[in-house]
Coordinates of C-alpha atoms and ligand atoms in Angstrom, one line a residue:
M11 CA 127.8 91.1 86.7
S12 CA 127.9 91.4 90.1
N13 CA 124.8 93.6 91.8
S14 CA 126.5 95.3 93.6
I15 CA 126.0 98.7 92.6
E16 CA 122.4 97.9 92.6
I17 CA 122.3 97.6 96.1
E18 CA 124.5 99.8 97.3
K19 CA 121.8 102.4 95.5
R20 CA 118.8 101.1 97.7
R21 CA 117.4 102.8 100.9
T22 CA 114.4 100.3 102.0
F23 CA 112.6 101.9 105.3
G24 CA 109.8 102.0 107.0
I25 CA 107.7 106.0 109.2
I26 CA 106.5 104.3 112.1
S27 CA 104.1 106.4 114.5
H28 CA 101.7 106.5 117.1
P29 CA 98.3 107.9 114.7
D30 CA 98.0 111.8 114.4
A31 CA 101.8 112.4 114.8
G32 CA 102.3 113.3 111.2
K33 CA 103.8 109.8 109.4
T34 CA 101.4 110.4 106.4
T35 CA 102.4 114.2 106.2
L36 CA 106.2 113.5 106.2
T37 CA 105.2 110.3 103.6
E38 CA 103.5 112.4 101.8
K39 CA 107.0 115.2 101.8
L40 CA 109.0 113.2 101.5
L41 CA 107.7 111.5 98.2
L42 CA 106.7 114.8 96.9
F43 CA 111.0 116.0 97.1
G44 CA 111.6 112.3 95.6
G45 CA 109.4 113.7 92.9
A46 CA 106.9 111.0 92.9
I47 CA 103.7 112.9 93.9
Q48 CA 103.2 116.1 92.2
S49 CA 101.3 118.0 95.3
A50 CA 100.2 117.1 98.7
G51 CA 97.1 115.2 99.6
A52 CA 97.9 112.4 96.8
V53 CA 98.8 110.1 100.1
K54 CA 96.3 111.0 102.5
N55 CA 93.7 108.7 102.0
N56 CA 96.3 106.0 102.4
K57 CA 94.9 106.6 106.1
I58 CA 92.4 104.7 107.8
K59 CA 90.6 107.6 109.9
K60 CA 90.1 107.2 113.7
T61 CA 86.3 107.0 112.8
A62 CA 86.5 104.1 110.7
T63 CA 86.7 101.8 113.8
S64 CA 83.3 100.3 113.2
D65 CA 83.1 100.7 109.4
F66 CA 84.2 97.7 108.0
M67 CA 82.9 99.1 104.4
E68 CA 84.9 101.9 105.6
I69 CA 87.8 99.3 106.0
E70 CA 87.5 97.8 102.9
K71 CA 87.8 101.2 100.3
Q72 CA 91.0 101.3 102.7
R73 CA 92.9 98.3 102.0
G74 CA 92.3 98.6 98.0
I75 CA 94.2 101.9 98.3
S76 CA 96.7 100.5 100.7
V77 CA 97.7 98.8 98.3
A78 CA 98.5 101.0 95.4
T79 CA 100.7 102.5 98.4
S80 CA 102.2 99.3 100.3
V81 CA 105.3 100.1 98.7
M82 CA 106.1 103.9 97.4
A83 CA 109.8 104.1 96.1
F84 CA 111.5 107.2 94.4
H85 CA 115.1 108.5 93.2
Y86 CA 116.6 110.4 95.6
N87 CA 120.5 111.9 95.0
G88 CA 121.6 109.1 93.1
K89 CA 119.6 106.4 96.2
Q90 CA 116.0 104.8 95.0
I91 CA 114.3 105.0 98.3
N92 CA 111.5 102.2 98.6
I93 CA 109.5 103.4 101.9
L94 CA 107.4 100.2 103.1
D95 CA 103.8 101.4 104.2
T96 CA 103.1 100.4 107.6
P97 CA 99.2 101.0 108.9
G98 CA 98.8 103.6 111.6
H99 CA 96.5 102.2 113.0
K100 CA 96.8 100.1 116.3
D101 CA 94.8 96.7 115.6
F102 CA 96.6 96.8 112.6
A103 CA 100.0 96.1 114.3
E104 CA 100.6 92.6 113.2
D105 CA 100.8 94.1 109.6
T106 CA 103.1 96.8 111.0
F107 CA 105.7 94.1 113.2
R108 CA 105.9 92.0 109.9
T109 CA 106.2 95.0 107.7
L110 CA 109.3 95.7 109.7
T111 CA 110.8 92.5 108.9
A112 CA 111.1 93.3 105.2
V113 CA 112.9 97.4 106.3
D114 CA 116.6 97.7 106.9
S115 CA 116.3 101.2 109.3
V116 CA 112.7 103.0 110.0
I117 CA 112.4 106.9 110.6
L118 CA 109.7 107.3 114.2
V119 CA 107.9 110.1 114.0
I120 CA 107.2 111.9 117.2
D121 CA 105.2 114.9 118.0
V122 CA 106.9 117.3 120.7
A123 CA 103.9 118.2 122.7
S124 CA 102.5 114.2 123.1
G125 CA 106.0 112.9 123.5
V126 CA 106.5 109.2 123.4
E127 CA 103.3 106.7 122.6
A128 CA 101.8 104.3 123.4
Q129 CA 102.3 102.6 119.8
T130 CA 105.4 104.1 119.3
K131 CA 107.1 102.2 122.8
R132 CA 105.8 98.5 121.5
L133 CA 107.0 99.5 117.8
M134 CA 110.1 100.4 118.8
E135 CA 110.6 97.3 120.8
V136 CA 109.8 95.7 117.4
C137 CA 112.7 97.2 116.3
R138 CA 115.1 97.1 118.9
M139 CA 114.4 93.0 119.5
R140 CA 116.0 93.3 115.6
K141 CA 118.3 95.9 116.4
T142 CA 117.2 98.1 113.2
P143 CA 118.8 101.7 112.5
V144 CA 116.8 103.8 113.6
I145 CA 116.3 107.9 113.0
I146 CA 113.8 109.7 115.0
F147 CA 112.2 112.6 113.9
V148 CA 111.0 115.2 116.7
N149 CA 107.6 117.0 114.6
K150 CA 105.2 119.5 114.9
M151 CA 107.9 122.4 115.9
D152 CA 105.4 124.8 114.8
R153 CA 103.1 123.9 117.6
D154 CA 103.9 124.5 121.8
G155 CA 105.5 120.9 123.0
K156 CA 107.9 119.4 125.2
E157 CA 111.5 121.0 126.2
S158 CA 113.7 119.4 124.2
F159 CA 116.1 118.2 126.7
D160 CA 113.1 116.6 128.7
L161 CA 112.3 115.1 125.2
L162 CA 115.4 113.7 124.4
D163 CA 115.1 112.0 128.0
E164 CA 112.3 110.3 128.0
L165 CA 112.7 108.8 124.2
E166 CA 116.2 107.5 126.1
S167 CA 114.4 106.2 129.1
V168 CA 110.7 105.2 127.6
L169 CA 112.1 104.0 124.3
K170 CA 115.2 102.4 126.2
I171 CA 117.6 103.7 123.4
K172 CA 120.5 106.3 123.6
V173 CA 120.1 109.6 121.0
C174 CA 122.3 111.4 119.6
P175 CA 120.2 115.2 118.6
L176 CA 121.8 115.9 114.6
S177 CA 119.6 119.4 115.2
W178 CA 118.9 121.6 117.3
P179 CA 115.9 123.4 117.7
I180 CA 115.7 126.6 118.5
G181 CA 112.7 128.4 120.3
M182 CA 109.4 126.2 119.6
G183 CA 105.5 127.1 118.5
D184 CA 105.4 130.5 117.6
R185 CA 109.0 131.4 118.7
F186 CA 110.3 129.1 116.5
K187 CA 112.9 129.9 114.0
G188 CA 114.4 126.9 112.7
V189 CA 117.1 124.1 113.7
Y190 CA 120.7 124.2 114.2
N191 CA 122.7 120.8 112.2
I192 CA 124.6 120.0 114.2
Y193 CA 126.1 117.0 111.4
K194 CA 126.5 119.4 108.8
K195 CA 126.9 123.3 110.5
E196 CA 124.1 124.5 109.1
L197 CA 121.4 126.9 109.9
N198 CA 118.1 125.8 108.5
L199 CA 115.6 129.5 109.2
F200 CA 111.7 127.9 109.1
S201 CA 108.5 131.0 107.7
P202 CA 105.9 129.3 108.2
N203 CA 104.0 130.3 104.9
K204 CA 107.5 129.2 102.7
T205 CA 106.3 127.9 98.8
G206 CA 108.9 126.1 98.1
I207 CA 109.7 122.7 99.2
S208 CA 113.7 122.7 99.8
D209 CA 114.2 123.6 103.7
D210 CA 116.1 127.6 103.3
L211 CA 119.9 126.5 104.1
Q212 CA 123.0 128.7 105.8
S213 CA 126.1 127.4 106.4
L214 CA 127.6 128.6 109.7
S215 CA 130.4 127.1 110.6
D216 CA 131.1 129.0 113.3
L217 CA 128.1 129.5 116.4
N218 CA 130.0 132.4 117.8
S219 CA 130.1 134.6 114.9
N220 CA 128.3 137.6 115.2
E221 CA 125.8 136.6 111.5
L222 CA 124.1 134.6 114.6
D223 CA 122.3 137.7 116.5
E224 CA 121.5 139.0 112.9
M225 CA 119.5 136.2 111.9
I226 CA 117.9 134.7 115.0
G227 CA 118.4 137.4 117.4
K228 CA 121.0 137.9 120.1
D229 CA 118.9 136.0 123.0
E230 CA 117.7 133.4 120.8
A231 CA 122.0 133.0 119.5
D232 CA 122.8 133.3 122.9
E233 CA 120.4 130.6 124.1
L234 CA 121.3 128.3 121.3
R235 CA 125.2 128.5 121.6
E236 CA 124.8 127.5 125.3
E237 CA 122.3 124.3 124.9
I238 CA 124.8 123.4 122.1
E239 CA 127.3 123.5 124.5
M240 CA 125.9 121.6 126.9
I241 CA 124.7 118.7 124.2
E242 CA 128.8 118.4 123.8
G243 CA 129.5 117.7 127.0
V244 CA 125.8 115.2 127.6
Y245 CA 125.8 113.5 124.2
D246 CA 128.7 111.9 122.5
P247 CA 129.6 112.6 119.3
F248 CA 127.9 110.7 116.5
K249 CA 129.4 107.8 115.4
R250 CA 127.5 106.2 112.3
E251 CA 128.4 102.7 113.5
D252 CA 126.7 102.8 116.6
Y253 CA 123.2 103.7 114.6
L254 CA 123.8 100.4 112.2
A255 CA 124.1 98.3 114.7
G256 CA 120.4 100.2 116.0
E257 CA 122.3 101.6 119.4
V258 CA 122.0 104.5 119.0
A259 CA 119.4 107.2 117.6
P260 CA 120.5 110.1 115.8
V261 CA 117.5 112.7 116.4
F262 CA 115.8 115.9 114.2
F263 CA 113.6 118.1 115.1
G264 CA 110.9 119.8 112.3
S265 CA 107.7 120.5 111.1
A266 CA 106.5 118.0 108.3
V267 CA 103.1 119.2 107.1
N268 CA 105.1 123.0 106.9
N269 CA 107.7 121.4 104.9
F270 CA 110.6 122.3 107.3
G271 CA 113.1 120.0 108.1
V272 CA 112.2 117.4 106.3
Q273 CA 114.8 117.9 103.2
E274 CA 117.6 117.6 105.7
L275 CA 116.4 114.8 107.5
L276 CA 115.7 113.1 103.5
N277 CA 119.9 114.5 103.7
A278 CA 121.1 112.8 106.3
F279 CA 118.8 109.4 105.8
C280 CA 120.8 109.6 102.3
E281 CA 123.7 110.3 104.1
I282 CA 123.8 107.9 107.6
S283 CA 121.1 104.5 106.8
P284 CA 121.9 101.9 105.2
S285 CA 121.5 100.1 102.0
P286 CA 120.1 96.3 101.9
I287 CA 121.5 93.8 104.5
G288 CA 121.4 90.3 105.0
R289 CA 119.0 88.5 107.2
D290 CA 118.4 84.7 108.6
A291 CA 117.8 81.5 107.5
D292 CA 116.9 78.4 108.6
T293 CA 120.7 76.7 107.8
K294 CA 123.2 80.3 106.8
R295 CA 123.0 83.9 106.6
V296 CA 122.2 84.9 103.5
E297 CA 123.8 88.1 101.9
P298 CA 121.9 90.4 99.1
T299 CA 125.1 89.9 97.4
D300 CA 125.0 86.4 97.0
P301 CA 124.7 85.7 93.5
K302 CA 121.2 83.6 93.5
F303 CA 118.1 85.6 94.2
S304 CA 116.1 84.3 97.5
G305 CA 113.4 86.8 99.0
F306 CA 110.0 86.2 101.4
V307 CA 106.7 87.1 101.9
F308 CA 105.6 89.4 104.8
K309 CA 102.5 90.7 103.5
I310 CA 99.8 89.8 101.2
H311 CA 96.6 91.8 100.6
A312 CA 93.6 90.1 99.0
N313 CA 91.6 91.4 96.2
L314 CA 88.9 93.9 96.7
D315 CA 86.6 92.2 93.6
P316 CA 85.3 88.6 95.3
K317 CA 85.0 87.4 92.2
H318 CA 87.9 87.9 91.3
R319 CA 90.2 85.7 94.5
D320 CA 93.3 86.5 93.4
R321 CA 95.7 88.4 95.8
I322 CA 99.1 90.4 96.2
A323 CA 102.0 88.9 97.6
F324 CA 104.3 91.1 98.8
L325 CA 107.8 89.8 98.4
R326 CA 111.0 91.0 99.9
I327 CA 114.7 90.2 98.1
V328 CA 117.2 90.0 100.2
S329 CA 119.8 88.4 97.5
G330 CA 120.9 88.4 93.9
K331 CA 118.3 88.8 90.8
F332 CA 114.8 88.6 90.6
Q333 CA 113.9 88.1 87.3
R334 CA 110.1 88.4 86.0
N335 CA 109.1 84.5 83.7
T336 CA 111.8 82.8 86.1
F337 CA 111.2 79.6 87.4
Y338 CA 112.1 79.8 91.1
N339 CA 111.7 77.7 94.3
H340 CA 108.7 78.1 96.3
V341 CA 110.4 75.9 99.7
R342 CA 107.4 75.6 101.6
N343 CA 105.5 73.8 98.9
E344 CA 108.6 72.5 97.4
K345 CA 106.9 73.8 93.9
K346 CA 108.7 75.5 90.6
M347 CA 106.2 79.1 90.5
K348 CA 106.9 82.1 88.0
F349 CA 105.3 85.1 87.7
P350 CA 104.5 86.8 84.0
N351 CA 102.9 90.1 85.3
P352 CA 105.6 91.2 88.7
T353 CA 105.1 94.8 90.3
S354 CA 107.0 97.2 91.5
F355 CA 105.0 100.9 93.0
M356 CA 106.3 103.7 92.1
A357 CA 104.4 105.8 94.3
Q358 CA 100.5 105.0 93.3
D359 CA 102.0 103.5 89.3
K360 CA 102.3 100.1 89.5
S361 CA 103.7 98.4 86.3
V362 CA 105.3 95.2 85.7
I363 CA 109.1 95.2 86.2
E364 CA 111.5 93.2 84.0
E365 CA 113.9 92.3 86.9
A366 CA 115.1 93.5 90.9
Y367 CA 117.3 93.3 92.8
P368 CA 117.9 93.0 96.8
G369 CA 116.0 95.7 98.7
D370 CA 113.5 96.4 96.5
V371 CA 109.4 94.9 97.0
V372 CA 107.6 93.1 94.2
G373 CA 104.2 92.3 94.0
L374 CA 103.2 88.9 92.9
Y375 CA 99.8 87.2 91.6
D376 CA 98.6 84.8 94.1
S377 CA 95.4 82.3 93.6
N378 CA 96.3 80.5 97.7
N379 CA 100.1 79.8 96.7
F380 CA 101.6 81.9 99.6
K381 CA 101.6 82.2 103.2
I382 CA 103.5 85.1 105.3
G383 CA 106.9 84.5 105.7
D384 CA 107.4 81.9 102.4
T385 CA 110.5 82.0 100.7
L386 CA 111.7 81.9 97.6
T387 CA 114.9 80.6 95.9
E388 CA 116.6 79.8 92.9
G389 CA 116.8 76.2 93.8
E390 CA 118.3 76.1 97.4
K391 CA 116.3 74.7 100.1
F392 CA 115.9 77.1 103.1
N393 CA 113.6 79.0 104.7
F394 CA 114.2 82.6 105.8
K395 CA 113.9 83.5 110.7
G396 CA 112.2 86.0 111.7
I397 CA 108.7 86.7 110.8
P398 CA 107.1 86.6 114.1
S399 CA 103.7 86.2 115.7
F400 CA 102.8 87.7 118.5
S401 CA 100.1 87.1 121.4
P402 CA 97.2 88.3 120.0
E403 CA 95.0 90.3 122.5
I404 CA 91.6 89.6 122.5
F405 CA 90.1 86.1 121.7
M406 CA 87.2 84.8 120.2
E407 CA 85.7 81.2 119.3
L408 CA 84.2 80.9 115.9
E409 CA 81.2 79.5 115.2
N410 CA 80.0 77.9 112.0
L411 CA 76.2 79.9 111.7
D412 CA 75.8 77.5 108.6
P413 CA 76.2 74.1 108.5
M414 CA 75.7 73.5 104.5
K415 CA 78.8 76.0 104.4
S416 CA 81.6 74.7 106.4
K417 CA 84.1 74.0 104.0
Q418 CA 83.7 77.6 102.6
L419 CA 83.9 78.7 106.4
D420 CA 86.7 76.1 106.8
K421 CA 88.9 77.5 103.5
G422 CA 88.2 80.9 104.0
I423 CA 89.4 80.1 107.3
R424 CA 92.5 79.0 106.8
Q425 CA 93.2 81.9 103.0
L426 CA 92.3 84.3 105.4
M427 CA 94.8 83.2 107.9
D428 CA 97.5 83.2 105.3
E429 CA 96.8 86.5 105.5
G430 CA 98.1 87.0 108.3
V431 CA 94.8 89.0 109.2
A432 CA 95.0 87.2 112.6
Q433 CA 95.7 84.3 114.6
L434 CA 94.1 80.3 114.0
F435 CA 95.1 78.5 117.3
I436 CA 93.0 75.4 117.0
L437 CA 92.2 74.2 120.4
Q438 CA 93.4 70.2 120.6
P439 CA 90.0 69.3 122.7
G440 CA 86.8 69.3 119.9
N441 CA 89.0 71.2 117.8
R442 CA 87.9 74.4 118.4
K443 CA 88.7 77.7 116.4
I444 CA 89.9 80.7 118.4
I445 CA 90.5 83.4 116.6
G446 CA 93.0 85.9 117.9
T447 CA 94.2 89.8 117.0
V448 CA 95.4 93.3 118.4
G449 CA 92.5 94.8 117.7
Q450 CA 88.2 94.8 117.4
L451 CA 88.3 95.8 114.4
Q452 CA 89.7 91.9 112.8
F453 CA 86.2 90.4 113.7
E454 CA 84.4 92.7 111.4
V455 CA 87.1 92.2 109.0
I456 CA 86.6 87.9 109.1
S457 CA 83.0 88.2 109.2
Y458 CA 82.5 90.1 106.4
R459 CA 85.3 89.1 104.1
L460 CA 83.4 85.1 105.0
D461 CA 80.0 86.4 104.0
H462 CA 81.4 88.3 100.7
E463 CA 83.7 86.2 99.5
Y464 CA 83.5 82.8 100.6
G465 CA 79.4 82.5 101.6
A466 CA 80.0 81.8 104.7
K467 CA 78.3 83.4 107.7
C468 CA 79.8 83.1 111.4
R469 CA 80.0 84.8 114.7
F470 CA 82.3 85.1 117.4
V471 CA 82.2 84.5 121.4
P472 CA 84.1 86.1 123.1
K473 CA 86.7 84.0 125.3
N474 CA 88.1 85.8 128.2
Y475 CA 92.0 84.0 127.3
H476 CA 94.9 86.3 128.4
K477 CA 97.4 85.6 126.4
A478 CA 99.2 83.1 124.1
C479 CA 102.2 81.6 124.9
W480 CA 104.5 79.0 122.9
I481 CA 105.8 76.1 124.0
T482 CA 109.5 74.9 123.6
T483 CA 110.9 72.0 125.7
T484 CA 113.7 69.2 126.0
D485 CA 112.0 67.9 128.9
D486 CA 108.9 65.6 126.9
A487 CA 108.1 63.8 129.8
K488 CA 106.8 66.6 131.6
L489 CA 105.5 68.7 128.1
E490 CA 103.2 65.2 128.7
E491 CA 102.2 65.8 132.0
F492 CA 101.5 69.9 131.7
K493 CA 99.4 69.4 128.4
R494 CA 96.5 66.8 130.5
A495 CA 96.8 69.1 133.8
K496 CA 96.0 71.9 131.1
T497 CA 93.8 69.5 128.4
R498 CA 91.2 72.6 128.0
Y499 CA 94.2 75.7 127.7
I500 CA 96.5 73.9 125.0
A501 CA 96.4 74.8 121.5
K502 CA 98.3 74.5 118.7
D503 CA 99.0 77.4 115.7
K504 CA 98.4 77.2 111.8
D505 CA 102.7 75.5 112.0
D506 CA 101.7 72.8 114.7
N507 CA 103.6 74.1 117.0
L508 CA 102.1 73.7 120.4
V509 CA 100.3 77.4 122.6
F510 CA 99.1 77.7 125.6
L511 CA 96.4 79.9 126.3
A512 CA 96.4 81.3 128.9
E513 CA 93.9 82.7 130.7
T514 CA 95.2 85.6 133.1
T515 CA 98.9 86.9 134.1
F516 CA 97.7 85.0 137.7
L517 CA 98.0 81.2 135.7
L518 CA 100.6 81.9 133.6
Q519 CA 102.4 82.8 136.0
M520 CA 101.4 79.6 138.3
A521 CA 102.6 77.1 135.1
E522 CA 106.2 79.3 134.6
Q523 CA 106.9 78.2 138.2
D524 CA 105.0 74.8 138.4
Y525 CA 106.9 73.9 135.0
P526 CA 110.0 75.4 134.6
E527 CA 111.2 72.4 132.7
L528 CA 108.6 74.8 129.7
T529 CA 109.4 77.6 128.5
F530 CA 106.4 80.2 127.2
H531 CA 107.8 82.1 124.9
K532 CA 105.4 85.3 124.1
T533 CA 106.3 85.7 119.7
S534 CA 106.5 82.7 117.9
A535 CA 109.9 83.8 116.6
F536 CA 111.4 82.1 119.4
K537 CA 115.3 82.0 118.1
L538 CA 114.5 85.8 118.4
E539 CA 113.7 86.0 121.2
E540 CA 116.4 83.7 122.3
E541 CA 118.5 86.3 121.1
I542 CA 117.8 89.2 122.3
N543 CA 117.8 87.9 126.4
Ligands
LIG200 P1 99.4 110.3 111.2 O1 100.0 109.3 109.7 O2 100.8 109.8 111.9 O3 98.3 109.8 111.5 O4 99.1 112.1 111.3 P2 98.9 112.6 109.6 O5 100.1 112.9 109.2 O6 97.6 112.5 109.4 O7 98.9 114.4 111.0 C1 98.0 114.0 111.9 C2 97.6 115.6 112.0 O8 98.5 116.1 112.4 C3 97.2 115.7 110.6 O9 96.1 117.4 110.8 C4 98.4 117.3 110.1 O10 98.0 118.0 109.5 C5 98.9 117.0 111.4 N1 100.1 117.7 111.2 C6 101.6 117.0 110.9 N2 102.7 117.7 110.6 C7 102.4 118.4 111.7 C8 103.6 119.6 112.0 O11 104.9 120.0 111.3 N3 102.9 121.1 112.5 C9 101.8 120.4 112.9 N4 101.0 121.4 113.5 N5 100.4 120.2 112.4 C10 100.9 118.6 111.6 P3 94.4 116.4 110.7 O12 94.0 118.0 111.2 O13 94.1 116.0 111.0 O14 94.7 116.5 109.0 P4 94.0 117.8 108.0 O15 93.2 118.0 107.9 O16 95.4 118.6 108.2 O17 94.4 117.0 106.6

């Protein structure tokens, strides 16, 4: 039997935001709707609080908690919805980038007062790169914030995506009355102390009717009429295909903490968001309807208990049907593997599953067989593309403090890199290990874990590299010349790709100018980059 019914039911997405915009609150409200949790507060702990920036014990605790909430699945309106959690903390941005390779769409939460913030911009760049369909939820409408038209302009100019408001707020802050759903022609009235979780929806096909004046007051009604007229003049009507192509982002307004506009968002999401989409592999495009199973690992989570070195590898299923206790082909290792306890995640409950379908994420217990980006198939030999490494921002040289433990250190560092905790670059002369991360936090995680899990002690010596750039060329002679000229700055990444560690923007520009035959890539996903440019 074909899997198409199961595929069509699934919606796999991620919620992204700058910290504090309301991602956790929105996630929680969505789970309440789906009946996956019974009370508010259940997801809260998932968040690494800002105060924990240098408290690695706290990180360890958080790591444990976030396994359970890495994937949150629930049923709503006949759909199976899989929310993939993305860490909000900027030091874990790399984790978020990788998770974005496993989703089919994204909900981006914006705080109405703060508008587009740094983290939002970076995350959106990744979505744009991958042409991921994005819905924007403007949150905290119960607070005063930016004027809605200004905010839409900001979204378009800073995030570089066309927007299309599908709902429109009536006032904000103390004067917030609710939103008018342009798409459904419904009025959703706001009451701050509402007890139920469902929106208070009133259908209103004619904005000119007196009913509107009665419901929200004459001045507000007139203002709304005027604004909707402006919207119709300025923005093109919503076309689902533009949203699915990642070209237009529909916008909703609400207040997650007040449970307002969340149901509206969820209903629209179920209606317009894509069911699982295919992925490119090195030799072909794999579609969800392809009969043979395939999937890729986008996240690896270490076990908290150092005595049990096993880990959980998170596998996104791309095609076919995954079944428990069935042999699959680990393509990189050329090895057959079967999984007696594949786990699914329904909010906070983990359970062993018998089968899973495209769009689903299963947790596989792993004893160091997997690396991020690995492909599993039903026998075919291909690898999924596009789990990129981005240039780190902080670089440190790893120094072994206990020469008797260099084997443990080596093993530990390799395994942590397989999990994607940070990136390792081996400087060619002297085999020196340079660790690159996007945040300071990872160095604490690495030394803590090397010590506690592998019994190896290390120290980090800061290096003032500015960027790691992956080099490609067809001109071998020029490459050799470059390598000779820059010996001290040439390293290899974990897959033996050649990397130039540039100390300043200026030196990078000089290299680009002096060696036009070489290309310096800011991410390891060259193909992806080429497609975007
Ligand atoms: P994050 O995951 O994106 O980091 O944000 P989170 O949901 O934790 O929300 C950040 C803060 O914003 C929280 O307050 C949360 O209650 C508040 N918040 C979320 N949605 C809304 C909204 O619609 N309106 C208003 N006014 N506030 C909202 P906090 O004080 O940091 O935490 P807590 O003590 O409330 O848990």
